[in-house]
Phi, psi and omega in degrees: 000339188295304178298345178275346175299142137267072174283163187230108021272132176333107186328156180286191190265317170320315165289322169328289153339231133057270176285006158302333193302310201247147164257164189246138187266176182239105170228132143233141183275136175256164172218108202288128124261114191279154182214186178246144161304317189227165195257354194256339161303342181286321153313359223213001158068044159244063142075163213258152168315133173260166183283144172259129172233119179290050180340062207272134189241337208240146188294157168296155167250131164078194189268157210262354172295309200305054175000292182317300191295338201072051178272338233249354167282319194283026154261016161257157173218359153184136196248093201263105161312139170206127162264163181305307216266346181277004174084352188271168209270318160338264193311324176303349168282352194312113193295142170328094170097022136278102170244220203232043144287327188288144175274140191258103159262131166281107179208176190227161173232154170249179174017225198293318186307327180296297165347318195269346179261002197261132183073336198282168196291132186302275186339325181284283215315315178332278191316341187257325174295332207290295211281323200274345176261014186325290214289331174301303189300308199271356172304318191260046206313285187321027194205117135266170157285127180233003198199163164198130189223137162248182178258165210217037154324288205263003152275359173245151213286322173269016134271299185087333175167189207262339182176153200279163185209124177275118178295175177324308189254034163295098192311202199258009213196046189262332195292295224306283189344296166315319168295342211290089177325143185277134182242136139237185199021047185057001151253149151294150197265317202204107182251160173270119175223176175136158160298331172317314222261341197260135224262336203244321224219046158297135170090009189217154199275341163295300182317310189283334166317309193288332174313303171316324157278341188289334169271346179281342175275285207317308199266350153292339165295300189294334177253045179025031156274169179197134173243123154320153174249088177257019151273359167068354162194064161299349223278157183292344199311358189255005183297140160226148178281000000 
């Protein structure tokens, strides 16, 4: 998305350069909502949804790519129930105007399977989750799927994908280089953050946090301020990649 900026006066070829080095990878998270076929089995003690860990034992048909075939399930390998009421980070993510009475699965995709879920209409994902997970689903009489939602990172257009990955033939010193602020009169001007920028923790929500602090320090240095903390353990250090 970076590349997509129009500055005036135009970034150098170094930076230019720079962001060439790195790409954007495809991660999305989905959200099963599960109900009981019938409500009075829940009286009758058969028991609470379990976290699904996904075997695939037959080869896939066709690309995993393919939305129509529902190809885009054999990139799951577990769907972790998290509900409203369990506390978990998970669930607090729940999309808007579910509710939140419903038992919740959780699960994530990569490379073309995300690609194949991202931004699209809960009703196709249904359809398609119903039939590629058909041998799972009869494991599970008391329980259907009635909803399905992805996160839709790499269709949209000011993202571009779910976190930067430095391509192959990157130097070692490609993160820096991206960081490097634009100066004038010798402060900086325009400063760079983001995970991309971060030399250790590229690809991590810890990389871009910490980035976010390594500049908000570079222009608090360059402009002689000082912010009192007064909790005194604000600072990121304890972050790990």
């Amino acid at each position: 998305p970076l590349r997509g900026l129009r500055l005036e006066p135009p970034l150098s070829e170094a930076r230019a350069g720079a962001m060439r080095h790195f790409a954007c990878g495809a991660v999305e998270k989905i959200f099963v909502s599960v109900e009981r076929r019938r409500p009075e089995a829940e009286e009758g003690g058969e028991g609470e949804l379990p976290s699904l860990h996904l075997l695939w034992t037959e080869p896939a048909r066709g690309s995993t790519a393919d939305p129509l075939a529902g190809g885009w399930t054999r990139g799951l390998y577990s769907l972790h129930r998290a509900d409203a009421s369990s506390g978990e980070g998970a669930a607090a993510s729940l999309p808007s105007g579910w509710p939140r009475s419903r038992c919740v699965l959780v699960g994530w995709l990569t490379g073309e399977s995300a690609r194949a879920v991202s931004g699209r209409p809960s009703r196709e994902l249904l359809r398609e989750l119903e039939a590629g997970l058909a041998p799972f689903w009869r494991l599970l009489p008391s329980w259907r799927p009635v909803a399905v939602h992805a996160t839709s990172w790499t269709a949209n257009p000011l993202s571009g994908g779910s976190y930067s990955y430095p391509r192959p033939a990157a130097p070692a010193d490609a993160a820096d280089r991206l960081a490097a602020p634009l100066v004038c009169g010798g402060l900086p001007t325009v400063c760079f953050a983001g995970e991309a920028t971060h030399t250790r923790c590229f690809g991590t929500v810890a990389g871009a946090m910490l980035s976010g602090e390594r500049e908000a320090e570079r222009l608090l240095t360059a402009w002689d301020m000082h912010v009192e903390d007064p909790e005194g353990s604000r600072h990121l250090e304890h972050l790990e990649c």
